[in-house]
Every structure is written in C-alpha cells, then in structure tokens.
Tab-separated table of C-alpha atoms in Angstrom:
chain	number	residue	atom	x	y	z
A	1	UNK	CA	156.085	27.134	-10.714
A	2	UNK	CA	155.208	30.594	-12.283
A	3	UNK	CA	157.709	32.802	-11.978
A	4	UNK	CA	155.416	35.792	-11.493
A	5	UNK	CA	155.197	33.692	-7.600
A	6	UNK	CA	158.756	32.317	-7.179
A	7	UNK	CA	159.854	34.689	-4.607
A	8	UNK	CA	156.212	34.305	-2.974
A	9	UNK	CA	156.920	30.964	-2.270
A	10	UNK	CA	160.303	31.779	-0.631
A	11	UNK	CA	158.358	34.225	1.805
A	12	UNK	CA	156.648	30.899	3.419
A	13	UNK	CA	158.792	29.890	6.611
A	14	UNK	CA	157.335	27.889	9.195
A	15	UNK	CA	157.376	28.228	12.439
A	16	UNK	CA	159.118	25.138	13.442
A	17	UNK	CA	161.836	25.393	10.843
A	18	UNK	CA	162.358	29.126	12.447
A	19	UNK	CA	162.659	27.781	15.840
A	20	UNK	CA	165.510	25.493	14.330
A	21	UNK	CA	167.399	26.801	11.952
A	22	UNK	CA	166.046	30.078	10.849
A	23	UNK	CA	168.331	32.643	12.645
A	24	UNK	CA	166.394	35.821	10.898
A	25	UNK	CA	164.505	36.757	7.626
A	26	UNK	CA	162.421	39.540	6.530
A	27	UNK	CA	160.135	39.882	3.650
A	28	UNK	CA	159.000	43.350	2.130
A	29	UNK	CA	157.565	44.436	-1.289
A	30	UNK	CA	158.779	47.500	-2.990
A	31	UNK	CA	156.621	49.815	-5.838
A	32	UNK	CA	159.282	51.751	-8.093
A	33	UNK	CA	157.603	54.368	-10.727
A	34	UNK	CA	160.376	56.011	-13.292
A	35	UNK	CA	161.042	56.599	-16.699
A	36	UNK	CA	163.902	56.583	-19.226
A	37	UNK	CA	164.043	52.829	-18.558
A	38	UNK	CA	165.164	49.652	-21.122
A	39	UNK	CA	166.082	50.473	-24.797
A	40	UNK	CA	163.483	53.589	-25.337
A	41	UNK	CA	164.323	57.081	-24.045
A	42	UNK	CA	161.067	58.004	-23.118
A	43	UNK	CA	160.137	54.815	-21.334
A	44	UNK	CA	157.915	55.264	-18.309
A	45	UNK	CA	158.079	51.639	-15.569
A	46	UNK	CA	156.333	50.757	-12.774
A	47	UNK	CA	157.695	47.597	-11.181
A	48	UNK	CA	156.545	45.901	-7.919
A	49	UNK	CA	159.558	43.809	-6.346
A	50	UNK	CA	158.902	41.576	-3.919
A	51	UNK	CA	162.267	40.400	-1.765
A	52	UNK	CA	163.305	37.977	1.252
A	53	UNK	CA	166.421	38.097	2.890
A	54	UNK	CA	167.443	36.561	6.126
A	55	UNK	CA	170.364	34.639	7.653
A	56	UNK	CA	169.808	30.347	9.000
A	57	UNK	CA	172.392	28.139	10.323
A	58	UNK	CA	174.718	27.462	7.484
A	59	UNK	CA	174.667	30.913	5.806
A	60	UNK	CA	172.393	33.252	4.911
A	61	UNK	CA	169.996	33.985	1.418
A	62	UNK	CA	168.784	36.738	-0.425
A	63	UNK	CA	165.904	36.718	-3.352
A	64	UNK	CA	164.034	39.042	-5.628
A	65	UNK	CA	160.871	38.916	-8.153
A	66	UNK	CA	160.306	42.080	-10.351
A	67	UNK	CA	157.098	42.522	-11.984
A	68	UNK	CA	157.457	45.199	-14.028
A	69	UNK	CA	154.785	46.864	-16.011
A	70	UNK	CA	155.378	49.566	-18.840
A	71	UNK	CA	153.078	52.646	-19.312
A	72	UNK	CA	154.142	52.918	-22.676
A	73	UNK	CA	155.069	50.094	-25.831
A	74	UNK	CA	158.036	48.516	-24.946
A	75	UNK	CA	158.752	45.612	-28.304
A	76	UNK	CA	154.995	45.288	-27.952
A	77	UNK	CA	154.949	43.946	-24.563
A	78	UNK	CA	152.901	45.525	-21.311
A	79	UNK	CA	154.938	43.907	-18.945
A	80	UNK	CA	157.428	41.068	-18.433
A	81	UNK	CA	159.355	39.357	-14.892
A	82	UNK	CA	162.968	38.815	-13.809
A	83	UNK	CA	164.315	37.372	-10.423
A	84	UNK	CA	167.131	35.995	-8.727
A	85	UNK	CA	167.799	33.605	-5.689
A	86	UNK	CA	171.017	34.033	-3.943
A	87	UNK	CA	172.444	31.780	-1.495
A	88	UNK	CA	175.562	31.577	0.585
A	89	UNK	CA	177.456	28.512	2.653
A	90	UNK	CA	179.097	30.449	5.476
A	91	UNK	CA	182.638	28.449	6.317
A	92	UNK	CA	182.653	30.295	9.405
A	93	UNK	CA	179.364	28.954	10.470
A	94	UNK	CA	179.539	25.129	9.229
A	95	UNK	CA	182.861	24.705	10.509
A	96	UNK	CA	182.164	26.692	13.895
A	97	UNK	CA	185.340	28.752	13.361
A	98	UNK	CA	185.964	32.392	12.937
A	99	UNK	CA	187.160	33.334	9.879
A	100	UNK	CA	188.494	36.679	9.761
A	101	UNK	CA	191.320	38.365	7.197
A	102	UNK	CA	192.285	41.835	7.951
A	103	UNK	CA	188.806	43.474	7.748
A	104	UNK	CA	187.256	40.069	6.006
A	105	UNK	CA	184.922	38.194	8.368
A	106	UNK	CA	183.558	35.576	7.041
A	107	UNK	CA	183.846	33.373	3.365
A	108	UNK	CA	181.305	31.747	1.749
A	109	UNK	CA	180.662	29.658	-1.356
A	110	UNK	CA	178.068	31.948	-3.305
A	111	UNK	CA	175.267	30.768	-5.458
A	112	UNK	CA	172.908	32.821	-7.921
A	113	UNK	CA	170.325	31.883	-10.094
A	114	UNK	CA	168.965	34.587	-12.411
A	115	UNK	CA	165.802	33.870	-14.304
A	116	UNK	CA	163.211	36.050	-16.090
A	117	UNK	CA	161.486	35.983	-19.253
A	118	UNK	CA	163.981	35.921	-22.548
A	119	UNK	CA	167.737	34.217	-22.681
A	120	UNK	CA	168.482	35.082	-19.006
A	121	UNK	CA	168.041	32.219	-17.180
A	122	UNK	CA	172.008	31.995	-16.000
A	123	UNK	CA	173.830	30.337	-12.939
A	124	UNK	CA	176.600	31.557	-10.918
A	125	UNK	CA	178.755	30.616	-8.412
A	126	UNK	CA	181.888	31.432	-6.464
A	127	UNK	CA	183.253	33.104	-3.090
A	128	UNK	CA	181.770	35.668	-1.003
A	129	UNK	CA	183.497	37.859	1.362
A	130	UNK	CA	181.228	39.551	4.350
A	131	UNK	CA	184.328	42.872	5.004
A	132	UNK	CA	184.053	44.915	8.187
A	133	UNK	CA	184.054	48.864	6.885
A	134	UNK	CA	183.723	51.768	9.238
A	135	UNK	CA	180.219	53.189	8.994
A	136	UNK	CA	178.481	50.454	6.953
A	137	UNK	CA	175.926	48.123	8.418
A	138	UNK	CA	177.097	45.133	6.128
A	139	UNK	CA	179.611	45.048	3.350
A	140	UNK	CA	179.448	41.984	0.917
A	141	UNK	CA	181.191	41.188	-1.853
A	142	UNK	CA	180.749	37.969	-3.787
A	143	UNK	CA	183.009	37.129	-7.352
A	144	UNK	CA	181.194	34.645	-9.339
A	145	UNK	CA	181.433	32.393	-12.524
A	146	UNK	CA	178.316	32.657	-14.904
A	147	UNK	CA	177.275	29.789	-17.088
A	148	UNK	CA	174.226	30.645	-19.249
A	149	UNK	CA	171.171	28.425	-19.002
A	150	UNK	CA	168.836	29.560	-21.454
A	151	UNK	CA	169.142	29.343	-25.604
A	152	UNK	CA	170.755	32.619	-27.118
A	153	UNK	CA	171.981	33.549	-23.540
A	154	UNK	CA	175.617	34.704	-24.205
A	155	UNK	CA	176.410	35.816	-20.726
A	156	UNK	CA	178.691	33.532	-19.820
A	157	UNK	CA	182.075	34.985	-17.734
A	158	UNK	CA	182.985	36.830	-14.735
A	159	UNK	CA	181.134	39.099	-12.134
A	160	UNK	CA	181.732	40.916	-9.242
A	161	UNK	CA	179.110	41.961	-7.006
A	162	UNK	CA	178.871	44.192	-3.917
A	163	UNK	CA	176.192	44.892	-2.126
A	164	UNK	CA	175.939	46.908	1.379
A	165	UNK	CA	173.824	49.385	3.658
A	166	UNK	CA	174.567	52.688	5.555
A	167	UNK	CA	172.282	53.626	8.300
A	168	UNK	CA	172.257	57.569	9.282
A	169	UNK	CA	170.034	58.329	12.243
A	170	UNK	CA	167.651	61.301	12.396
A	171	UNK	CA	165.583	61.864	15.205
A	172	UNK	CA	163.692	59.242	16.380
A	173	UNK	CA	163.803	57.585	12.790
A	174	UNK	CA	166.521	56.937	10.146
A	175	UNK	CA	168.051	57.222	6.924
A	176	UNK	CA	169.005	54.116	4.954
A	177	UNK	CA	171.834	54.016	1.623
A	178	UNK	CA	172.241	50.595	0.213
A	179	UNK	CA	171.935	48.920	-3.144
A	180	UNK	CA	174.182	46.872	-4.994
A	181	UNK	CA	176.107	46.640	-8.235
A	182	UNK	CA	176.961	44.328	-10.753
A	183	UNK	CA	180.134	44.340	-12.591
A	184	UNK	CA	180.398	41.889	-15.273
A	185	UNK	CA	184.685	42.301	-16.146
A	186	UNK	CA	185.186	39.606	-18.102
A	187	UNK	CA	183.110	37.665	-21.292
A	188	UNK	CA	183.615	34.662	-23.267
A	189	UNK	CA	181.735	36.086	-25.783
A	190	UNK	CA	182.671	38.580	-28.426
A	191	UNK	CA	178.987	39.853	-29.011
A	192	UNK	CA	178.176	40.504	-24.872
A	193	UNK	CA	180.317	43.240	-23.751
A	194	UNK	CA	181.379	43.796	-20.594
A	195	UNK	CA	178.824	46.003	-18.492
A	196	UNK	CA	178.519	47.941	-14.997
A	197	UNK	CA	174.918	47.983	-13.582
A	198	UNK	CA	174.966	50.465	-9.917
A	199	UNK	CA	171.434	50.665	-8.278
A	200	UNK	CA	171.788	52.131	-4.938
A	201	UNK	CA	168.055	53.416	-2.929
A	202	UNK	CA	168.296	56.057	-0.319
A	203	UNK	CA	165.268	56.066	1.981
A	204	UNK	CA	163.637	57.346	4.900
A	205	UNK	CA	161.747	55.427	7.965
A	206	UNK	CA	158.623	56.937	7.335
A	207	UNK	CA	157.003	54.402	9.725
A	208	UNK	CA	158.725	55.563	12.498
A	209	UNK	CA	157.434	58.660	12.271
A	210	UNK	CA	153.929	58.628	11.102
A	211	UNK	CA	153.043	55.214	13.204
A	212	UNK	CA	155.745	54.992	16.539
A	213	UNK	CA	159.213	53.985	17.224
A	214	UNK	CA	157.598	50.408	17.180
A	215	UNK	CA	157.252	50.369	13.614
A	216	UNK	CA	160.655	51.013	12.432
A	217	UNK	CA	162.113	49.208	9.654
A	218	UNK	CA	158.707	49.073	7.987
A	219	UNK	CA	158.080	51.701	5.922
A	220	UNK	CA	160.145	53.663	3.728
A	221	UNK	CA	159.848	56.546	1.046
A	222	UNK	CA	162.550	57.317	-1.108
A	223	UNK	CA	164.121	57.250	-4.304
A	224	UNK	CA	166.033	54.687	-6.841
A	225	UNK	CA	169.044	56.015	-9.206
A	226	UNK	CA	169.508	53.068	-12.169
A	227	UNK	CA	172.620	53.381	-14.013
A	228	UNK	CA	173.771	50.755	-16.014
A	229	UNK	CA	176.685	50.923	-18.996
A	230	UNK	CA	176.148	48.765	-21.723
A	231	UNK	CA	172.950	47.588	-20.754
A	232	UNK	CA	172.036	43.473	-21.408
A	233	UNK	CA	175.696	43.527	-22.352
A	234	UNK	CA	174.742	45.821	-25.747
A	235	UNK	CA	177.628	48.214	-26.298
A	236	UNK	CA	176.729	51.846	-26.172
A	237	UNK	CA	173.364	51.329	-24.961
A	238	UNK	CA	173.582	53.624	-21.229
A	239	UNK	CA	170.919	53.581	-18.915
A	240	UNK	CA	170.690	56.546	-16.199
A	241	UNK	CA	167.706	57.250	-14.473
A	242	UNK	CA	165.889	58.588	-10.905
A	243	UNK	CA	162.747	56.583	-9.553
A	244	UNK	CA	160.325	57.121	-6.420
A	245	UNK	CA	159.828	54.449	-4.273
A	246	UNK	CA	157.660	53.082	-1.264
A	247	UNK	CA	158.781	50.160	0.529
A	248	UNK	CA	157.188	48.103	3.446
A	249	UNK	CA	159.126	45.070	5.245
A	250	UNK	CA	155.855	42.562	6.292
C-alpha cells in the first residue's frame, strides 16, 4: 500500500467490528505551518497529519501519517512522508485482572513500527506502563527495543517514550496540553548518537465555542513547539521551533 494512505486505511472501522470489540477510536487530521524545520535554518513546512487512536478489547492503538510539504528546497525534494503504527496488549484486559503498582495501572507489551521515506523503516517493541498522575488525563510511558528495518538505518537501541494530555477548562470550552517525546538513551551504533525529540501542542476547543457545546472535541487552534537534540541521531544538529496549528477530530 502507499504510504501517503497507510493511516487512511486504519481510519476504516466497521460497524460490526465496533459493536464487538471496538471499545472507542477517533480519527482527526491536523495542518501544521512553521519554519526553521530539518537541516536548513530558514526552512519553512507545512505538514498535514492524519491520526487514529482508540482503545478495543485487548489494548488499545495509536497511528500517524505526515505529509509534509516544504515551501522552500529541502536536498531537492518538495515533499516527502513518515508514519508510525503503535499498538499495545493490555495484561490487565486479556487476563481480566487489575493490574495496578503504586500509581501504575495497567502493563502492556508495546509495539511500533516507524516507516517513511529514507533508512527509517524500524521496529520496536517492549513494555508500556498506563501511570495515574494528579491532573493528567492519561499518562503513558512505553520503553522499547529498536531493530532497524531498512538499509543504512543505524537506529538500532533503546527508547523511552511518554506521551500524555492535560485538560484545563475555560468556560464552556477547554484547553488541551499533550504531546509526546522520544528519548533514544542508548545506541549500538557509534555514528547515531543518542537524541531527545519533545513535541508537546497546546490548543483550544474552538468548536465549542464558535459551533455549541455539542461539538466539543472537534476543533482546535493552537500551536506546536518542535525541539529535538541531535536530530536523525546527527550530533550537534538542534532543532527548536513554534508552529500554528488547526486540528479537527472526524
């Protein structure tokens, strides 16, 4: 399948299946405009990402397609993809037990696949942790393995990533922090260096506002911050930049 349309396909759940095993899932499409993006200082982006998230009887999943598009030469390319498809075996669900330690509810084996265009395509896998924290919506953590996929990909080692949500209410509609990061600690290789990649979005319910309480949780405005130390595992290349965003949850 094109990858441009891999997360597409993911967006397709039928009814029956829903009725059965689907528990929740949500599909929205997000258009980020910045600059000071990838290798070039001056570097203007647009990127469309189009995600699906929900939870189903054995665990839960979480996927992503970027098409990005650059307003400026980037290597001689006007635009190129990356993606990823997450998913995560509850215990506490396929055993029918509660799991909880201390503030950790829930373990799960955790699978990634990363793919885009150029020696990306990796796989990971390992344990996630779903941790109770005052304030946050959700708080997960998974630690996984990567093993490299693709020719010249030299990737391979450990990774840590969080990713959560804080809701703040505001009148009738709501403020939303979340985002993720990526911490890659540990590399087999000499030539990838370890990196830290933080890209947290805080947003406002538009929807609510502009259309009624019963659209909230559709649209957002907000911005995008992008930092990421020793980007595609290149030491001393720093990324650090501010994006607007719109987002809209189908």
């Amino acid at each position: 399948m094109n990858k441009k349309w891999l997360a597409l396909a993911l967006f397709t759940t039928p009814p029956a299946m829903a009725d059965d095993l689907i528990q929740w899932w949500d599909m929205s499409i997000t258009a980020i405009h910045g600059d000071n993006y990838d290798l070039a200082p001056s570097e203007k982006q647009t990127t469309f990402t189009f995600e699906t998230a929900g939870a189903w009887r054995y665990g839960d999943w979480f996927a992503f397609q970027d098409l990005v598009y650059f307003n400026g030469d980037n290597a001689g390319k006007d635009s190129t993809t990356y993606g990823e498809i997450s998913a995560r075996f509850s215990a506490g669900k396929i055993t029918g037990n509660n799991i909880e330690l201390g503030p950790i509810t829930d373990l799960s084996l955790a699978l990634t696949l990363e793919e885009g265009e150029g020696p990306v395509k990796s796989f990971l896998y390992g344990l996630g942790m779903d941790i109770n924290i005052p304030y946050f919506s959700y708080f997960n953590l998974n630690t996984y393995r990567r093993e490299a996929l693709s020719s010249d990909n030299i990737s391979d080692g450990w990774q840590v990533t969080p990713a959560f949500r804080m809701d703040f209410p505001v009148g009738n509609s709501n403020i939303v922090f979340d985002g993720f990061f990526d911490w890659v600690f540990s590399t087999d290789d000499a030539n990838y260096e370890k990196n830290f990649h933080f890209n947290p979005q805080l947003k406002y319910d538009l929807g609510a506002v502009i259309l009624g309480e019963h659209k909230k949780n559709k649209l957002f405005i907000g911005i995008e911050y992008d930092y990421w130390k020793n980007k595609y595992g290149v030491k001393g290349i720093d990324q650090s930049t501010y994006s607007v965003l719109a987002k809209y949850h189908f």
